[in-house]
Tab-separated table of N, CA and C in Angstrom:
chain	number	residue	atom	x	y	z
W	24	UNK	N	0.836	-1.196	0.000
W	24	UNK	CA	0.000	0.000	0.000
W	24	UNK	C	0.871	1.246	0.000
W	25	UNK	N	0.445	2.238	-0.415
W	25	UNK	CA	1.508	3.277	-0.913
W	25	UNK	C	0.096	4.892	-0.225
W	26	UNK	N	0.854	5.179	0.641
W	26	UNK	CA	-0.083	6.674	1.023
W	26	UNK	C	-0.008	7.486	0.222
W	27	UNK	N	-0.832	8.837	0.348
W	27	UNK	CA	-0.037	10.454	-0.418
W	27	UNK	C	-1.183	11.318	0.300
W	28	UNK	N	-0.502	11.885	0.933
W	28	UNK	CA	-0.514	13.331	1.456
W	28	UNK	C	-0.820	14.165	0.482
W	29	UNK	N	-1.393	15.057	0.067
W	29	UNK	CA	-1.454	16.711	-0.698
W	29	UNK	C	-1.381	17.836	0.609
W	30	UNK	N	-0.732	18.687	-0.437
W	30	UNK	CA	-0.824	19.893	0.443
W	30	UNK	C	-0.804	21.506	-0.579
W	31	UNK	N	-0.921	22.156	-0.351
W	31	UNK	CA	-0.905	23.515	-0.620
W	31	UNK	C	-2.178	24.254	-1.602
W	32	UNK	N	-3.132	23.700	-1.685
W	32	UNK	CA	-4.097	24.349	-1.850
W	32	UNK	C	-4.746	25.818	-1.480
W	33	UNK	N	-6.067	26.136	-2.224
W	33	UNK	CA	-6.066	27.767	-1.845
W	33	UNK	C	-6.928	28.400	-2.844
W	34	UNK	N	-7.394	29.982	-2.270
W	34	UNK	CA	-7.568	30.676	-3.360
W	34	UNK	C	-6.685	31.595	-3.708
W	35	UNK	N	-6.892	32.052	-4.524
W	35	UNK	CA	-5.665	33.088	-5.230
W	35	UNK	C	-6.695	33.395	-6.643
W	36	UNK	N	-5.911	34.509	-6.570
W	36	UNK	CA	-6.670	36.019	-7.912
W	36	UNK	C	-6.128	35.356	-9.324
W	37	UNK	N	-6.639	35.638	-10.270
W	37	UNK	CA	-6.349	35.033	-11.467
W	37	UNK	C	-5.070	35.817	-11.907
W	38	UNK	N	-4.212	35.069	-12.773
W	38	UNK	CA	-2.768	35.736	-12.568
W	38	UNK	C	-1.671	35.134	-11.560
W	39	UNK	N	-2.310	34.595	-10.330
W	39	UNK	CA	-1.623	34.284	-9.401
W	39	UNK	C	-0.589	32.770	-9.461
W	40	UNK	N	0.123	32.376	-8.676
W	40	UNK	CA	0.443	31.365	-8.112
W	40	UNK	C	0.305	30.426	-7.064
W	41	UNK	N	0.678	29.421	-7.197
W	41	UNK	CA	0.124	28.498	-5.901
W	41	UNK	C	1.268	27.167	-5.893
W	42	UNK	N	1.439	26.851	-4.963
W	42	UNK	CA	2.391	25.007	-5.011
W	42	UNK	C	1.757	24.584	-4.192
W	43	UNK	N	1.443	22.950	-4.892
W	43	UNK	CA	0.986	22.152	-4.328
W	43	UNK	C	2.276	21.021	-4.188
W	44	UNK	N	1.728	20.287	-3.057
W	44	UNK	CA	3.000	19.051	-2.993
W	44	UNK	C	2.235	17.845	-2.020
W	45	UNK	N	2.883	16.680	-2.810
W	45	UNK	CA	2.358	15.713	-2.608
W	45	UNK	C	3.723	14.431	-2.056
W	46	UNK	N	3.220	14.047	-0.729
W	46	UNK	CA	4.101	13.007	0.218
W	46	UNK	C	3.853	11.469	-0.209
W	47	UNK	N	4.316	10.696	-1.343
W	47	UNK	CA	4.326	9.185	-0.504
W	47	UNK	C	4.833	8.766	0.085
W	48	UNK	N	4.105	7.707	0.899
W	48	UNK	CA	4.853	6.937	1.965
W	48	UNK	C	4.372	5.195	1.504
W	49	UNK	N	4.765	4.528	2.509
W	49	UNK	CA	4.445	3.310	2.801
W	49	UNK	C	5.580	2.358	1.738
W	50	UNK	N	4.757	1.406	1.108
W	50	UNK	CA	5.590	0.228	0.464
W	50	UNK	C	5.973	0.593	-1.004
W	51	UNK	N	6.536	1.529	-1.273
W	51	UNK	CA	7.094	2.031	-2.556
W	51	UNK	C	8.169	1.487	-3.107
W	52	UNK	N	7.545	1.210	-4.455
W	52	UNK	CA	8.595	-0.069	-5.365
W	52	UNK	C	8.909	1.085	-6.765
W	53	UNK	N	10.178	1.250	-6.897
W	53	UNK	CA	11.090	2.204	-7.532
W	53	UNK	C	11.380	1.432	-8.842
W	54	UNK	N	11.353	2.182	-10.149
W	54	UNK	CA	10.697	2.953	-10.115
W	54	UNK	C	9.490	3.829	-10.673
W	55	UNK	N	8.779	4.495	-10.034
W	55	UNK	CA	7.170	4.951	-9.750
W	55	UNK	C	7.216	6.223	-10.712
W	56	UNK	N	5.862	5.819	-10.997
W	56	UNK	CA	5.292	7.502	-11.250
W	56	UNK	C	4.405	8.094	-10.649
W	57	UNK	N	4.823	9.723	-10.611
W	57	UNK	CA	3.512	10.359	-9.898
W	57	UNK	C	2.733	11.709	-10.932
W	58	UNK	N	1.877	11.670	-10.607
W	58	UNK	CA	1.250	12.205	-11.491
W	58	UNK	C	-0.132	13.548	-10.693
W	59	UNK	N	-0.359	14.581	-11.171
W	59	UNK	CA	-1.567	15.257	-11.145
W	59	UNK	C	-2.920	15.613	-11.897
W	60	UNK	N	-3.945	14.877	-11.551
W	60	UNK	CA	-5.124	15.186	-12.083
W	60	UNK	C	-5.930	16.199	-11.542
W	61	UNK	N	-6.861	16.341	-11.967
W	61	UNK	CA	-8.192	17.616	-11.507
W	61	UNK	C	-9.492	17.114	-11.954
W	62	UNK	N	-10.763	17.644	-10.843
W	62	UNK	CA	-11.704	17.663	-11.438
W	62	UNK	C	-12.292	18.762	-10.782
W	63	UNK	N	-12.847	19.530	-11.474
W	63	UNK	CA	-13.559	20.772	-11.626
W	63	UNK	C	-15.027	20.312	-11.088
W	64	UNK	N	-15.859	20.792	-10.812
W	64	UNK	CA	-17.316	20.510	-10.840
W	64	UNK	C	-18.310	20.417	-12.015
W	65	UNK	N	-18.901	19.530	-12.053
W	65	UNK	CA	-19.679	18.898	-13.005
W	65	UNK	C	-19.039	18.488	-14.287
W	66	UNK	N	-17.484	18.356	-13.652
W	66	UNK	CA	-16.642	17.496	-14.961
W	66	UNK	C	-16.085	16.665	-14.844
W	67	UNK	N	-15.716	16.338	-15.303
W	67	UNK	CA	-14.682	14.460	-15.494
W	67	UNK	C	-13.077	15.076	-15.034
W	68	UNK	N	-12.874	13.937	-14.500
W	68	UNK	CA	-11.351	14.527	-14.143
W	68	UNK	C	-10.550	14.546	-15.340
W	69	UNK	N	-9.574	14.800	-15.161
W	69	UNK	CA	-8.787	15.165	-16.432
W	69	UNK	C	-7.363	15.249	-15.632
W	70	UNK	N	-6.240	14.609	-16.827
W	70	UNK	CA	-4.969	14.762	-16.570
W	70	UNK	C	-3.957	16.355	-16.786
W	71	UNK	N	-3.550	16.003	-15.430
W	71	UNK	CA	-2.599	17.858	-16.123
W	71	UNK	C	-1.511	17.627	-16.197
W	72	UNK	N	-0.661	16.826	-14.961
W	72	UNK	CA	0.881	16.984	-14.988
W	72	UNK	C	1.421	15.710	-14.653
W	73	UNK	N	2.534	14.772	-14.900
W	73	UNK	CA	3.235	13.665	-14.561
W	73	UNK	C	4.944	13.480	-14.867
W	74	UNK	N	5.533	12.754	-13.809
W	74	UNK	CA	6.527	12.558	-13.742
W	74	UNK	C	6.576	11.049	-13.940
W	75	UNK	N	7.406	10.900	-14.953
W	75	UNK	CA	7.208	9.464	-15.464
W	75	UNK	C	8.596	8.452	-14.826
W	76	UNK	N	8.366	7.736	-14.181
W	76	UNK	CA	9.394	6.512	-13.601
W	76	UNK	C	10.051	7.138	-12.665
W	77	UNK	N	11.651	7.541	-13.389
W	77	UNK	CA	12.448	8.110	-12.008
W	77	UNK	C	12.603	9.611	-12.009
W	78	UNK	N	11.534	10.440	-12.943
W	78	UNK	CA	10.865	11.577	-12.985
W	78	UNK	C	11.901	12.369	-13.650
W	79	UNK	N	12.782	11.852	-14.773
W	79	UNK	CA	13.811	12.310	-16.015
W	79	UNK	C	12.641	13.067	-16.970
W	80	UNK	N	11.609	12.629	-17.240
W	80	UNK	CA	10.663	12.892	-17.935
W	80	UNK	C	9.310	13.597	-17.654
W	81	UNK	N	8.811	14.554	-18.151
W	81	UNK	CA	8.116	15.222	-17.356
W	81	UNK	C	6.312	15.135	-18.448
W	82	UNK	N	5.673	15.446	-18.588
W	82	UNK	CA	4.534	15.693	-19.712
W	82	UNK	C	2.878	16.333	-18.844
W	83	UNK	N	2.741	17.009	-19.758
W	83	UNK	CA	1.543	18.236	-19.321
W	83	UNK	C	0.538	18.210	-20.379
W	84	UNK	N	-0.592	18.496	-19.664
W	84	UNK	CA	-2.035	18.633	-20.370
W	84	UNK	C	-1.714	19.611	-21.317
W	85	UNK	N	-2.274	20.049	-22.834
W	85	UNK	CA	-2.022	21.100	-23.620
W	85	UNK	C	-2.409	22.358	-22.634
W	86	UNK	N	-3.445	22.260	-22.115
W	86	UNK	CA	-4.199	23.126	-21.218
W	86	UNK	C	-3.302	23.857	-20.065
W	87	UNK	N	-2.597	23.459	-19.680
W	87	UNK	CA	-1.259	23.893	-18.340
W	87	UNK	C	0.117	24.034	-19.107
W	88	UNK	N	-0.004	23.573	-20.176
W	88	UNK	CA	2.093	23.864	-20.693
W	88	UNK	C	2.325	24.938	-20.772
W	89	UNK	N	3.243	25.303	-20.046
W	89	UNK	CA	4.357	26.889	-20.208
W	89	UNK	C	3.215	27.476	-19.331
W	90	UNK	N	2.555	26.935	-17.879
W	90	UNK	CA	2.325	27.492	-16.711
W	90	UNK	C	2.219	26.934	-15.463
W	91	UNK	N	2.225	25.550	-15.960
W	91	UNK	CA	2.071	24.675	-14.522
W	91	UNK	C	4.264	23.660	-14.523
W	92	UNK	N	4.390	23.691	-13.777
W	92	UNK	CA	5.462	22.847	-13.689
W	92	UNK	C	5.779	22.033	-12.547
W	93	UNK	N	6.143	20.220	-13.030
W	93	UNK	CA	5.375	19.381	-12.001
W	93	UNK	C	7.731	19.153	-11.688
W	94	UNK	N	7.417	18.688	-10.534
W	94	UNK	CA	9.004	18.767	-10.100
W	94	UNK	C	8.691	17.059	-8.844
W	95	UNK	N	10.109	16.469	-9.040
W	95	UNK	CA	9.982	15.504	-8.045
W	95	UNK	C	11.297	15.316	-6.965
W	96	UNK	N	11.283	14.611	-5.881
W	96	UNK	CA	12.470	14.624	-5.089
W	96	UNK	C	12.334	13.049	-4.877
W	97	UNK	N	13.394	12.184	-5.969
W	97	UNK	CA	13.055	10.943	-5.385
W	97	UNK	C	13.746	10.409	-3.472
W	98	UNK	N	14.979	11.250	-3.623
W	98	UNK	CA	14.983	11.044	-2.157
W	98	UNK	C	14.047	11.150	-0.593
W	99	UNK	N	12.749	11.932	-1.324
W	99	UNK	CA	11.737	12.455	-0.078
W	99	UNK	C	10.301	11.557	-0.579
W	100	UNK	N	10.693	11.310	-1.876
W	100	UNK	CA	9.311	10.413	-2.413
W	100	UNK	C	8.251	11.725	-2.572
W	101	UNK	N	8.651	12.758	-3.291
W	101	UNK	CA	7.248	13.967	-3.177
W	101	UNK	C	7.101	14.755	-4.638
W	102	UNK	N	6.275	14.791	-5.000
W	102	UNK	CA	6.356	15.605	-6.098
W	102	UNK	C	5.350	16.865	-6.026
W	103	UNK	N	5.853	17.913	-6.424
W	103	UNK	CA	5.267	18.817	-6.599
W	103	UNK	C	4.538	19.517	-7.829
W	104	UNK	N	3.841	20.369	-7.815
W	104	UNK	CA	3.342	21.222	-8.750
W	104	UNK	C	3.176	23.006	-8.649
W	105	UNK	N	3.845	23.366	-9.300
W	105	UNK	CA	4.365	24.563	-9.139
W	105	UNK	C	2.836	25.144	-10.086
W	106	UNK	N	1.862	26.014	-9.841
W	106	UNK	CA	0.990	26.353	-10.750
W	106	UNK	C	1.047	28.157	-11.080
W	107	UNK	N	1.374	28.604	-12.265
W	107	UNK	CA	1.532	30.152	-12.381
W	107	UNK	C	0.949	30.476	-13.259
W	108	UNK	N	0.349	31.535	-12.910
W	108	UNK	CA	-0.518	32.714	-14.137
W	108	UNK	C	-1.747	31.253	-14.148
W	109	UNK	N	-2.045	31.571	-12.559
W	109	UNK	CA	-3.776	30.749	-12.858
W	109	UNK	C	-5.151	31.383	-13.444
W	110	UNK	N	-6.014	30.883	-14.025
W	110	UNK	CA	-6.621	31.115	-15.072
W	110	UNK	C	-8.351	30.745	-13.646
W	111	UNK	N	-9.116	31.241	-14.113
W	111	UNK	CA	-10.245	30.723	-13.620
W	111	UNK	C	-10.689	29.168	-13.958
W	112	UNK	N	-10.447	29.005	-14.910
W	112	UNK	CA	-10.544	27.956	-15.571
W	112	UNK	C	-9.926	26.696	-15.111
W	113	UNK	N	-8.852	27.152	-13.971
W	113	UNK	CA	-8.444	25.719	-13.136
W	113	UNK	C	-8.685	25.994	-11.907
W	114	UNK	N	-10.040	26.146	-11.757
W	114	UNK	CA	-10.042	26.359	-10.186
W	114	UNK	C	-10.849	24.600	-10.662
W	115	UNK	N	-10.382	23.783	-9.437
W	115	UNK	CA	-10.953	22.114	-9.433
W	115	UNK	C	-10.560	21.602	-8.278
W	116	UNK	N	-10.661	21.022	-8.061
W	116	UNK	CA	-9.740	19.653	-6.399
W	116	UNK	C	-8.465	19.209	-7.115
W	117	UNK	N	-7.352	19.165	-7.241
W	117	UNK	CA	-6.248	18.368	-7.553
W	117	UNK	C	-6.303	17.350	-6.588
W	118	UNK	N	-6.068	16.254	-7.641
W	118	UNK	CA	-5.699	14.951	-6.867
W	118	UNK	C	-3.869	14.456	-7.437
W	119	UNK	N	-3.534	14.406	-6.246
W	119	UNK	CA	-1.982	13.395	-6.727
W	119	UNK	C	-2.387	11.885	-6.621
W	120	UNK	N	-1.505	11.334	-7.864
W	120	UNK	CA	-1.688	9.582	-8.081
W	120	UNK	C	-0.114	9.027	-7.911
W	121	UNK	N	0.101	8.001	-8.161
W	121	UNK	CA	1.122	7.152	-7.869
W	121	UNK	C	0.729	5.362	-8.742
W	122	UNK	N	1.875	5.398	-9.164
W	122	UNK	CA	2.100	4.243	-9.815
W	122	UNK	C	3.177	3.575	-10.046
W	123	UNK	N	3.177	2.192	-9.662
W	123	UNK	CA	4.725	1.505	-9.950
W	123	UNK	C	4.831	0.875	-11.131
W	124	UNK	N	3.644	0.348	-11.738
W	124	UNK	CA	3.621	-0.537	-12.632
W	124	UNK	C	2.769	0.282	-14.147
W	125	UNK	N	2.415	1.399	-14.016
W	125	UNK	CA	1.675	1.829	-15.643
W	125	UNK	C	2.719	1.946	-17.061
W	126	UNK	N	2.210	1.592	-17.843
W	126	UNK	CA	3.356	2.112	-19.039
W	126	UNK	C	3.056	3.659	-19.488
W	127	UNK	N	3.934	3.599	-20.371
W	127	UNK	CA	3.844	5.017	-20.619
W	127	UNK	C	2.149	5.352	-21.471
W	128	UNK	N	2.000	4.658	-22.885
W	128	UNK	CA	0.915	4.996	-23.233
W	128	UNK	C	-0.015	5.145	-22.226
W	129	UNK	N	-0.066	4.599	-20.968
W	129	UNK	CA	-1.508	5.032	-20.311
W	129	UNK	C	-1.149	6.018	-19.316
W	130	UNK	N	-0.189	6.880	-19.348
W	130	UNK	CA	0.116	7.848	-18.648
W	130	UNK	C	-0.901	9.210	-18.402
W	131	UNK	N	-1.869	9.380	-19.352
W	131	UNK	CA	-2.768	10.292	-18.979
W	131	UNK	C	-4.162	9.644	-18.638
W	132	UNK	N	-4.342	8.418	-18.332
W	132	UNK	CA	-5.203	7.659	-17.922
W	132	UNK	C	-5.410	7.442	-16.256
W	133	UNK	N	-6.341	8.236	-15.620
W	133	UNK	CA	-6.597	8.257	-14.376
W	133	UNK	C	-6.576	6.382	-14.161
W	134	UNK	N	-7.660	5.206	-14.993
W	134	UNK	CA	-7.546	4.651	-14.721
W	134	UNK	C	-5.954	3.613	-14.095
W	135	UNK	N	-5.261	3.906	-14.770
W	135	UNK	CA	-3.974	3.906	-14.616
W	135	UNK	C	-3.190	3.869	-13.484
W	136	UNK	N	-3.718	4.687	-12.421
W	136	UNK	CA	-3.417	4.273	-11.110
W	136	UNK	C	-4.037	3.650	-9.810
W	137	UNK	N	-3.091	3.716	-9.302
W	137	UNK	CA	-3.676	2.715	-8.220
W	137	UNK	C	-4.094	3.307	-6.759
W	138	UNK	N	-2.877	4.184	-6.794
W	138	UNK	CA	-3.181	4.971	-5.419
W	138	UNK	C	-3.410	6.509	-5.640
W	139	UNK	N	-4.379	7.205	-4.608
W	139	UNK	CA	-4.582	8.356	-4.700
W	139	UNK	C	-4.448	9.257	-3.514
W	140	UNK	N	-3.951	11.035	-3.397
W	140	UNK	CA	-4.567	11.138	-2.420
W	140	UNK	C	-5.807	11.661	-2.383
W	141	UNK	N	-6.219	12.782	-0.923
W	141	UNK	CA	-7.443	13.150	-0.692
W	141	UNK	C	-7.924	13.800	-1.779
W	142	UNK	N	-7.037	14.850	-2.321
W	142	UNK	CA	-7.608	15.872	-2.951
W	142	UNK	C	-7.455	16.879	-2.013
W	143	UNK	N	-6.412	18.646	-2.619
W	143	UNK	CA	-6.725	19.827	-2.496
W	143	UNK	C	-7.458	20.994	-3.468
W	144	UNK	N	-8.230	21.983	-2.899
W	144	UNK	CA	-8.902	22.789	-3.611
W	144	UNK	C	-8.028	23.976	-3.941
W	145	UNK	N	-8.206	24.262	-5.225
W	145	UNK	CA	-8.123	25.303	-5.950
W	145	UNK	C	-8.940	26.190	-6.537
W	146	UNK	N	-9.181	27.461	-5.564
W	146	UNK	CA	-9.846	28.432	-6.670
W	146	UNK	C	-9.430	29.403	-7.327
W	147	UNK	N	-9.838	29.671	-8.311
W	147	UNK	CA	-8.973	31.262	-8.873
W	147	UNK	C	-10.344	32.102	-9.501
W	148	UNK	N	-9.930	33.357	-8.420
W	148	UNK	CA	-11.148	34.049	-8.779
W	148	UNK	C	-10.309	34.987	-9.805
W	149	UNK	N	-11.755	35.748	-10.461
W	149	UNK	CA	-11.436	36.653	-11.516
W	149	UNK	C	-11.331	38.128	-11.283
């Protein structure tokens, strides 16, 4: 079983910034990917940001490139998400995922993982 913590959620003015960061713990088999999804209200979640294996590789929703940037520390097991020049348009719950075993093609596939955490909120007012 593999935990994850989120943290840094919030509101903030459109334009703004925010970091979120996400802790695993427990039985972690190296090496993992971690990844960030969202779901907004009355929508389907959707993939934004992932660090693929030993997080050499990085890949983003068209929707977040050249404003969101996802960063990892394999020594602390945490990855972050750096989010700038937020848009109203991503105010949603971020969820962080974790995976030891997905391939790459299913990398923007929520089904894809196994573990999740709670979920933090994001709003961005206008």
């Amino acid at each position: 079983q593999v935990q994850l913590v989120e943290s840094g959620g919030g509101l903030v003015q459109a334009g703004g910034s925010l970091r979120l960061s996400c802790a695993a713990s427990g039985h972690i088999r190296r090496p993992y990917t971690m990844a960030w999804f969202r779901q907004a209200p009355g929508k389907e979640r959707e993939f934004v940001a992932a660090n693929w294996r030993n997080g050499a590789n990085t890949y983003y929703a068209d929707s977040v490139k050249g404003r969101f940037t996802i960063s990892r520390d394999n020594a602390k097991n945490t990855a972050d998400l750096q989010l700038d020049g937020l848009k109203p348009e991503d105010t949603a719950v971020y969820y962080c995922a974790f995976s030891s075993t997905l391939i790459l093609s299913s990398l923007r596939r929520g089904e894809s993982y196994a573990y999740w955490g709670q979920g933090t909120q994001v709003t961005v007012s206008s």
